[in-house]
Amino acid sequence: GAVVSQHPSRVICKSGTSVKIECRSLDFQATTMFWYRQFPKKSLMLMATSNEGSKATYEQGVEKDKFLINHASLTLSTLTVTSAHPEDSSFYICSARDQGIGGDEQYFGPGTRLTVT
Amino acid sequence: GQNIDQPTEMTATEGAIVQINCTYQTSGFNGLFWYQQHAGEAPTFLSYNVLDGLEEKGRFSSFLSRSKGYSYLLLKELQMKDSASYLCAVATDSWGKLQFGAGTQVVVTP
Protein backbone atom coordinates (compact mmCIF):
# COMPACT_ATOMS: atom_id res chain seq x y z
CA GLY A 1 0.00 0.00 0.00
CA ALA A 2 0.88 3.64 -0.25
CA VAL A 3 3.25 5.06 2.36
CA VAL A 4 3.14 8.36 4.16
CA SER A 5 6.06 9.47 6.29
CA GLN A 6 6.33 12.07 9.01
CA HIS A 7 9.41 13.74 10.37
CA PRO A 8 10.37 14.00 13.14
CA SER A 9 8.69 11.11 14.96
CA ARG A 10 9.36 12.74 18.33
CA VAL A 11 10.36 16.24 19.27
CA ILE A 12 10.86 18.06 22.54
CA CYS A 13 11.05 21.82 22.49
CA LYS A 14 10.98 24.71 24.92
CA SER A 15 8.06 27.07 25.38
CA GLY A 16 8.12 29.93 22.93
CA THR A 17 10.00 28.13 20.19
CA SER A 18 8.59 26.91 16.88
CA VAL A 19 8.53 23.37 15.59
CA LYS A 20 8.09 22.18 12.02
CA ILE A 21 6.60 18.78 11.20
CA GLU A 22 6.86 17.34 7.70
CA CYS A 23 4.42 14.98 6.04
CA ARG A 24 5.43 13.26 2.82
CA SER A 25 3.62 10.92 0.47
CA LEU A 26 6.35 8.57 -0.69
CA ASP A 27 4.94 6.82 -3.73
CA PHE A 28 1.97 8.87 -4.84
CA GLN A 29 1.00 12.48 -5.39
CA ALA A 30 -1.39 13.96 -2.87
CA THR A 31 -3.23 17.11 -3.81
CA THR A 32 -4.96 16.97 -0.44
CA MET A 33 -3.44 16.26 2.95
CA PHE A 34 -5.00 16.55 6.38
CA TRP A 35 -3.57 17.37 9.79
CA TYR A 36 -4.97 15.89 12.99
CA ARG A 37 -4.05 16.04 16.64
CA GLN A 38 -4.77 13.42 19.21
CA PHE A 39 -4.65 13.66 23.00
CA PRO A 40 -4.00 10.55 25.09
CA LYS A 41 -6.86 8.06 24.92
CA LYS A 42 -8.87 10.45 22.79
CA SER A 43 -9.81 10.29 19.14
CA LEU A 44 -8.31 12.21 16.26
CA MET A 45 -9.39 15.80 15.88
CA LEU A 46 -9.15 17.31 12.43
CA MET A 47 -7.18 20.55 12.49
CA ALA A 48 -6.98 21.57 8.86
CA THR A 49 -7.17 20.52 5.23
CA SER A 50 -4.03 21.22 3.22
CA ASN A 51 -4.40 21.68 -0.53
CA GLU A 52 -1.38 21.86 -2.81
CA GLY A 53 -0.82 25.36 -4.11
CA SER A 54 -3.50 27.06 -2.05
CA LYS A 55 -4.20 28.15 1.49
CA ALA A 56 -5.12 25.57 4.08
CA THR A 57 -8.67 25.36 5.39
CA TYR A 58 -8.78 25.33 9.17
CA GLU A 59 -11.44 23.77 11.37
CA GLN A 60 -13.36 25.91 13.78
CA GLY A 61 -11.37 26.73 16.88
CA VAL A 62 -7.95 26.07 15.31
CA GLU A 63 -5.73 29.16 15.21
CA LYS A 64 -4.30 29.52 11.72
CA ASP A 65 -1.58 31.92 12.88
CA LYS A 66 -0.39 29.40 15.45
CA PHE A 67 -0.52 26.30 13.29
CA LEU A 68 1.00 27.28 9.95
CA ILE A 69 0.43 24.84 7.11
CA ASN A 70 2.29 24.88 3.82
CA HIS A 71 1.59 22.40 1.02
CA ALA A 72 4.37 23.39 -1.33
CA SER A 73 4.40 20.31 -3.54
CA LEU A 74 2.29 17.29 -4.40
CA THR A 75 4.26 15.14 -1.98
CA LEU A 76 4.97 17.46 0.96
CA SER A 77 2.93 19.32 3.51
CA THR A 78 4.40 20.96 6.61
CA LEU A 79 2.82 21.98 9.90
CA THR A 80 4.65 24.57 11.96
CA VAL A 81 3.59 25.05 15.56
CA THR A 82 4.61 28.61 16.35
CA SER A 83 5.41 29.93 19.83
CA ALA A 84 4.71 26.53 21.31
CA HIS A 85 3.22 26.16 24.78
CA PRO A 86 2.91 23.08 27.00
CA GLU A 87 -0.77 22.74 26.07
CA ASP A 88 0.34 22.18 22.46
CA SER A 89 1.94 18.92 23.55
CA SER A 90 0.10 16.23 21.60
CA PHE A 91 0.34 13.53 18.96
CA TYR A 92 0.12 15.14 15.52
CA ILE A 93 -0.87 12.90 12.61
CA CYS A 94 -1.12 13.71 8.93
CA SER A 95 -2.96 11.85 6.23
CA ALA A 96 -2.67 12.02 2.47
CA ARG A 97 -5.36 11.37 -0.06
CA ASP A 98 -4.47 9.09 -2.97
CA GLN A 99 -6.84 9.58 -5.89
CA GLY A 100 -4.85 7.51 -8.34
CA ILE A 101 -5.93 4.78 -10.73
CA GLY A 102 -6.49 2.30 -7.90
CA GLY A 103 -9.26 4.33 -6.30
CA ASP A 104 -9.61 6.94 -3.61
CA GLU A 105 -8.04 6.20 -0.24
CA GLN A 106 -6.53 8.07 2.62
CA TYR A 107 -3.26 6.97 4.23
CA PHE A 108 -2.01 8.08 7.61
CA GLY A 109 1.50 8.96 8.57
CA PRO A 110 3.09 7.38 11.67
CA GLY A 111 2.55 10.52 13.75
CA THR A 112 4.77 13.02 15.55
CA ARG A 113 4.79 13.24 19.31
CA LEU A 114 5.43 16.81 20.39
CA THR A 115 6.36 17.64 23.96
CA VAL A 116 6.69 21.29 24.94
CA THR A 117 8.54 21.94 28.19
CA GLY B 1 -23.09 19.73 14.69
CA GLN B 2 -21.44 16.41 14.03
CA ASN B 3 -22.05 13.37 16.19
CA ILE B 4 -20.34 10.06 15.79
CA ASP B 5 -21.00 7.65 18.64
CA GLN B 6 -19.44 4.32 19.42
CA PRO B 7 -19.00 2.36 22.67
CA THR B 8 -15.98 3.19 24.77
CA GLU B 9 -14.76 -0.32 25.45
CA MET B 10 -15.56 -3.94 24.66
CA THR B 11 -14.00 -7.13 25.99
CA ALA B 12 -14.06 -10.53 24.29
CA THR B 13 -12.15 -13.78 24.44
CA GLU B 14 -9.73 -15.13 21.87
CA GLY B 15 -11.54 -16.89 19.02
CA ALA B 16 -14.83 -15.11 19.66
CA ILE B 17 -16.69 -12.53 17.57
CA VAL B 18 -17.18 -8.88 18.51
CA GLN B 19 -19.43 -6.31 16.86
CA ILE B 20 -18.65 -2.61 17.26
CA ASN B 21 -21.55 -0.30 16.50
CA CYS B 22 -21.28 3.25 15.24
CA THR B 23 -24.09 5.74 14.81
CA TYR B 24 -23.61 9.06 13.11
CA GLN B 25 -25.31 12.36 12.40
CA THR B 26 -23.19 14.54 10.15
CA SER B 27 -23.74 17.51 7.88
CA GLY B 28 -22.50 15.55 4.87
CA PHE B 29 -21.81 11.94 4.00
CA ASN B 30 -19.30 10.62 1.49
CA GLY B 31 -18.60 7.26 3.03
CA LEU B 32 -17.75 5.64 6.33
CA PHE B 33 -14.36 4.28 7.32
CA TRP B 34 -13.14 1.96 10.02
CA TYR B 35 -9.57 2.23 11.28
CA GLN B 36 -7.55 0.23 13.78
CA GLN B 37 -5.15 2.07 16.06
CA HIS B 38 -2.65 0.56 18.46
CA ALA B 39 -1.44 2.74 21.31
CA GLY B 40 1.11 5.32 20.20
CA GLU B 41 0.71 4.49 16.53
CA ALA B 42 -1.16 6.02 13.62
CA PRO B 43 -4.48 4.52 12.45
CA THR B 44 -4.45 1.82 9.81
CA PHE B 45 -7.26 1.43 7.30
CA LEU B 46 -9.64 -1.50 7.74
CA SER B 47 -12.71 -0.85 5.62
CA TYR B 48 -14.76 1.65 3.65
CA ASN B 49 -18.53 1.66 3.01
CA VAL B 50 -20.35 4.16 0.85
CA LEU B 51 -23.36 2.05 -0.19
CA ASP B 52 -25.73 0.16 2.08
CA GLY B 53 -24.79 -3.40 2.83
CA LEU B 54 -22.05 -5.61 4.06
CA GLU B 55 -18.40 -5.51 2.97
CA GLU B 56 -16.34 -8.53 3.91
CA LYS B 57 -12.57 -8.60 4.10
CA GLY B 58 -11.12 -11.67 5.69
CA ARG B 59 -11.84 -11.73 9.42
CA PHE B 60 -13.24 -8.20 9.31
CA SER B 61 -16.63 -7.17 7.92
CA SER B 62 -18.32 -3.79 7.91
CA PHE B 63 -21.97 -2.93 7.44
CA LEU B 64 -23.65 0.35 6.56
CA SER B 65 -27.24 1.60 6.65
CA ARG B 66 -27.34 5.18 5.43
CA SER B 67 -31.03 5.64 6.21
CA LYS B 68 -30.40 4.72 9.84
CA GLY B 69 -27.05 6.49 10.15
CA TYR B 70 -25.60 3.24 11.39
CA SER B 71 -22.58 1.07 10.78
CA TYR B 72 -20.92 -1.82 12.50
CA LEU B 73 -17.53 -3.50 12.32
CA LEU B 74 -17.51 -7.24 12.89
CA LEU B 75 -14.31 -8.91 14.03
CA LYS B 76 -14.31 -12.70 13.79
CA GLU B 77 -11.94 -15.30 15.19
CA LEU B 78 -10.43 -12.76 17.53
CA GLN B 79 -6.70 -12.86 18.11
CA MET B 80 -4.69 -11.25 20.88
CA LYS B 81 -3.15 -8.85 18.36
CA ASP B 82 -6.65 -7.48 17.66
CA SER B 83 -6.53 -5.69 21.02
CA ALA B 84 -6.59 -2.07 19.89
CA SER B 85 -8.76 0.98 19.49
CA TYR B 86 -11.20 0.88 16.57
CA LEU B 87 -12.19 4.21 15.08
CA CYS B 88 -15.33 4.94 13.11
CA ALA B 89 -14.88 7.92 10.76
CA VAL B 90 -17.28 9.64 8.36
CA ALA B 91 -16.09 11.48 5.26
CA THR B 92 -18.21 14.62 5.41
CA ASP B 93 -17.32 16.17 2.06
CA SER B 94 -15.95 15.34 -1.35
CA TRP B 95 -12.46 16.49 -0.28
CA GLY B 96 -12.18 13.50 2.00
CA LYS B 97 -12.42 15.39 5.29
CA LEU B 98 -12.91 12.82 8.06
CA GLN B 99 -14.73 13.25 11.34
CA PHE B 100 -13.79 10.59 13.86
CA GLY B 101 -15.71 8.94 16.65
CA ALA B 102 -14.02 8.65 20.02
CA GLY B 103 -12.92 5.10 19.34
CA THR B 104 -13.78 1.73 20.89
CA GLN B 105 -11.07 0.01 22.88
CA VAL B 106 -11.29 -3.73 22.26
CA VAL B 107 -9.61 -5.95 24.81
CA VAL B 108 -9.06 -9.57 23.80
CA THR B 109 -8.52 -11.97 26.69
CA PRO B 110 -7.04 -15.48 26.55
Coordinates of C-alpha atoms in Angstrom, one line a residue:
Chain A
G1 CA 0.0 0.0 0.0
A2 CA 0.9 3.6 -0.2
V3 CA 3.2 5.1 2.4
V4 CA 3.1 8.4 4.2
S5 CA 6.1 9.5 6.3
Q6 CA 6.3 12.1 9.0
H7 CA 9.4 13.7 10.4
P8 CA 10.4 14.0 13.1
S9 CA 8.7 11.1 15.0
R10 CA 9.4 12.7 18.3
V11 CA 10.4 16.2 19.3
I12 CA 10.9 18.1 22.5
C13 CA 11.0 21.8 22.5
K14 CA 11.0 24.7 24.9
S15 CA 8.1 27.1 25.4
G16 CA 8.1 29.9 22.9
T17 CA 10.0 28.1 20.2
S18 CA 8.6 26.9 16.9
V19 CA 8.5 23.4 15.6
K20 CA 8.1 22.2 12.0
I21 CA 6.6 18.8 11.2
E22 CA 6.9 17.3 7.7
C23 CA 4.4 15.0 6.0
R24 CA 5.4 13.3 2.8
S25 CA 3.6 10.9 0.5
L26 CA 6.4 8.6 -0.7
D27 CA 4.9 6.8 -3.7
F28 CA 2.0 8.9 -4.8
Q29 CA 1.0 12.5 -5.4
A30 CA -1.4 14.0 -2.9
T31 CA -3.2 17.1 -3.8
T32 CA -5.0 17.0 -0.4
M33 CA -3.4 16.3 2.9
F34 CA -5.0 16.5 6.4
W35 CA -3.6 17.4 9.8
Y36 CA -5.0 15.9 13.0
R37 CA -4.0 16.0 16.6
Q38 CA -4.8 13.4 19.2
F39 CA -4.7 13.7 23.0
P40 CA -4.0 10.5 25.1
K41 CA -6.9 8.1 24.9
K42 CA -8.9 10.4 22.8
S43 CA -9.8 10.3 19.1
L44 CA -8.3 12.2 16.3
M45 CA -9.4 15.8 15.9
L46 CA -9.1 17.3 12.4
M47 CA -7.2 20.5 12.5
A48 CA -7.0 21.6 8.9
T49 CA -7.2 20.5 5.2
S50 CA -4.0 21.2 3.2
N51 CA -4.4 21.7 -0.5
E52 CA -1.4 21.9 -2.8
G53 CA -0.8 25.4 -4.1
S54 CA -3.5 27.1 -2.0
K55 CA -4.2 28.1 1.5
A56 CA -5.1 25.6 4.1
T57 CA -8.7 25.4 5.4
Y58 CA -8.8 25.3 9.2
E59 CA -11.4 23.8 11.4
Q60 CA -13.4 25.9 13.8
G61 CA -11.4 26.7 16.9
V62 CA -8.0 26.1 15.3
E63 CA -5.7 29.2 15.2
K64 CA -4.3 29.5 11.7
D65 CA -1.6 31.9 12.9
K66 CA -0.4 29.4 15.4
F67 CA -0.5 26.3 13.3
L68 CA 1.0 27.3 10.0
I69 CA 0.4 24.8 7.1
N70 CA 2.3 24.9 3.8
H71 CA 1.6 22.4 1.0
A72 CA 4.4 23.4 -1.3
S73 CA 4.4 20.3 -3.5
L74 CA 2.3 17.3 -4.4
T75 CA 4.3 15.1 -2.0
L76 CA 5.0 17.5 1.0
S77 CA 2.9 19.3 3.5
T78 CA 4.4 21.0 6.6
L79 CA 2.8 22.0 9.9
T80 CA 4.6 24.6 12.0
V81 CA 3.6 25.0 15.6
T82 CA 4.6 28.6 16.3
S83 CA 5.4 29.9 19.8
A84 CA 4.7 26.5 21.3
H85 CA 3.2 26.2 24.8
P86 CA 2.9 23.1 27.0
E87 CA -0.8 22.7 26.1
D88 CA 0.3 22.2 22.5
S89 CA 1.9 18.9 23.5
S90 CA 0.1 16.2 21.6
F91 CA 0.3 13.5 19.0
Y92 CA 0.1 15.1 15.5
I93 CA -0.9 12.9 12.6
C94 CA -1.1 13.7 8.9
S95 CA -3.0 11.9 6.2
A96 CA -2.7 12.0 2.5
R97 CA -5.4 11.4 -0.1
D98 CA -4.5 9.1 -3.0
Q99 CA -6.8 9.6 -5.9
G100 CA -4.9 7.5 -8.3
I101 CA -5.9 4.8 -10.7
G102 CA -6.5 2.3 -7.9
G103 CA -9.3 4.3 -6.3
D104 CA -9.6 6.9 -3.6
E105 CA -8.0 6.2 -0.2
Q106 CA -6.5 8.1 2.6
Y107 CA -3.3 7.0 4.2
F108 CA -2.0 8.1 7.6
G109 CA 1.5 9.0 8.6
P110 CA 3.1 7.4 11.7
G111 CA 2.5 10.5 13.8
T112 CA 4.8 13.0 15.5
R113 CA 4.8 13.2 19.3
L114 CA 5.4 16.8 20.4
T115 CA 6.4 17.6 24.0
V116 CA 6.7 21.3 24.9
T117 CA 8.5 21.9 28.2
Chain B
G1 CA -23.1 19.7 14.7
Q2 CA -21.4 16.4 14.0
N3 CA -22.1 13.4 16.2
I4 CA -20.3 10.1 15.8
D5 CA -21.0 7.6 18.6
Q6 CA -19.4 4.3 19.4
P7 CA -19.0 2.4 22.7
T8 CA -16.0 3.2 24.8
E9 CA -14.8 -0.3 25.5
M10 CA -15.6 -3.9 24.7
T11 CA -14.0 -7.1 26.0
A12 CA -14.1 -10.5 24.3
T13 CA -12.2 -13.8 24.4
E14 CA -9.7 -15.1 21.9
G15 CA -11.5 -16.9 19.0
A16 CA -14.8 -15.1 19.7
I17 CA -16.7 -12.5 17.6
V18 CA -17.2 -8.9 18.5
Q19 CA -19.4 -6.3 16.9
I20 CA -18.6 -2.6 17.3
N21 CA -21.6 -0.3 16.5
C22 CA -21.3 3.2 15.2
T23 CA -24.1 5.7 14.8
Y24 CA -23.6 9.1 13.1
Q25 CA -25.3 12.4 12.4
T26 CA -23.2 14.5 10.1
S27 CA -23.7 17.5 7.9
G28 CA -22.5 15.6 4.9
F29 CA -21.8 11.9 4.0
N30 CA -19.3 10.6 1.5
G31 CA -18.6 7.3 3.0
L32 CA -17.8 5.6 6.3
F33 CA -14.4 4.3 7.3
W34 CA -13.1 2.0 10.0
Y35 CA -9.6 2.2 11.3
Q36 CA -7.5 0.2 13.8
Q37 CA -5.2 2.1 16.1
H38 CA -2.6 0.6 18.5
A39 CA -1.4 2.7 21.3
G40 CA 1.1 5.3 20.2
E41 CA 0.7 4.5 16.5
A42 CA -1.2 6.0 13.6
P43 CA -4.5 4.5 12.5
T44 CA -4.5 1.8 9.8
F45 CA -7.3 1.4 7.3
L46 CA -9.6 -1.5 7.7
S47 CA -12.7 -0.9 5.6
Y48 CA -14.8 1.6 3.7
N49 CA -18.5 1.7 3.0
V50 CA -20.3 4.2 0.9
L51 CA -23.4 2.1 -0.2
D52 CA -25.7 0.2 2.1
G53 CA -24.8 -3.4 2.8
L54 CA -22.0 -5.6 4.1
E55 CA -18.4 -5.5 3.0
E56 CA -16.3 -8.5 3.9
K57 CA -12.6 -8.6 4.1
G58 CA -11.1 -11.7 5.7
R59 CA -11.8 -11.7 9.4
F60 CA -13.2 -8.2 9.3
S61 CA -16.6 -7.2 7.9
S62 CA -18.3 -3.8 7.9
F63 CA -22.0 -2.9 7.4
L64 CA -23.7 0.3 6.6
S65 CA -27.2 1.6 6.6
R66 CA -27.3 5.2 5.4
S67 CA -31.0 5.6 6.2
K68 CA -30.4 4.7 9.8
G69 CA -27.1 6.5 10.1
Y70 CA -25.6 3.2 11.4
S71 CA -22.6 1.1 10.8
Y72 CA -20.9 -1.8 12.5
L73 CA -17.5 -3.5 12.3
L74 CA -17.5 -7.2 12.9
L75 CA -14.3 -8.9 14.0
K76 CA -14.3 -12.7 13.8
E77 CA -11.9 -15.3 15.2
L78 CA -10.4 -12.8 17.5
Q79 CA -6.7 -12.9 18.1
M80 CA -4.7 -11.3 20.9
K81 CA -3.2 -8.9 18.4
D82 CA -6.6 -7.5 17.7
S83 CA -6.5 -5.7 21.0
A84 CA -6.6 -2.1 19.9
S85 CA -8.8 1.0 19.5
Y86 CA -11.2 0.9 16.6
L87 CA -12.2 4.2 15.1
C88 CA -15.3 4.9 13.1
A89 CA -14.9 7.9 10.8
V90 CA -17.3 9.6 8.4
A91 CA -16.1 11.5 5.3
T92 CA -18.2 14.6 5.4
D93 CA -17.3 16.2 2.1
S94 CA -15.9 15.3 -1.3
W95 CA -12.5 16.5 -0.3
G96 CA -12.2 13.5 2.0
K97 CA -12.4 15.4 5.3
L98 CA -12.9 12.8 8.1
Q99 CA -14.7 13.2 11.3
F100 CA -13.8 10.6 13.9
G101 CA -15.7 8.9 16.7
A102 CA -14.0 8.7 20.0
G103 CA -12.9 5.1 19.3
T104 CA -13.8 1.7 20.9
Q105 CA -11.1 0.0 22.9
V106 CA -11.3 -3.7 22.3
V107 CA -9.6 -6.0 24.8
V108 CA -9.1 -9.6 23.8
T109 CA -8.5 -12.0 26.7
P110 CA -7.0 -15.5 26.5

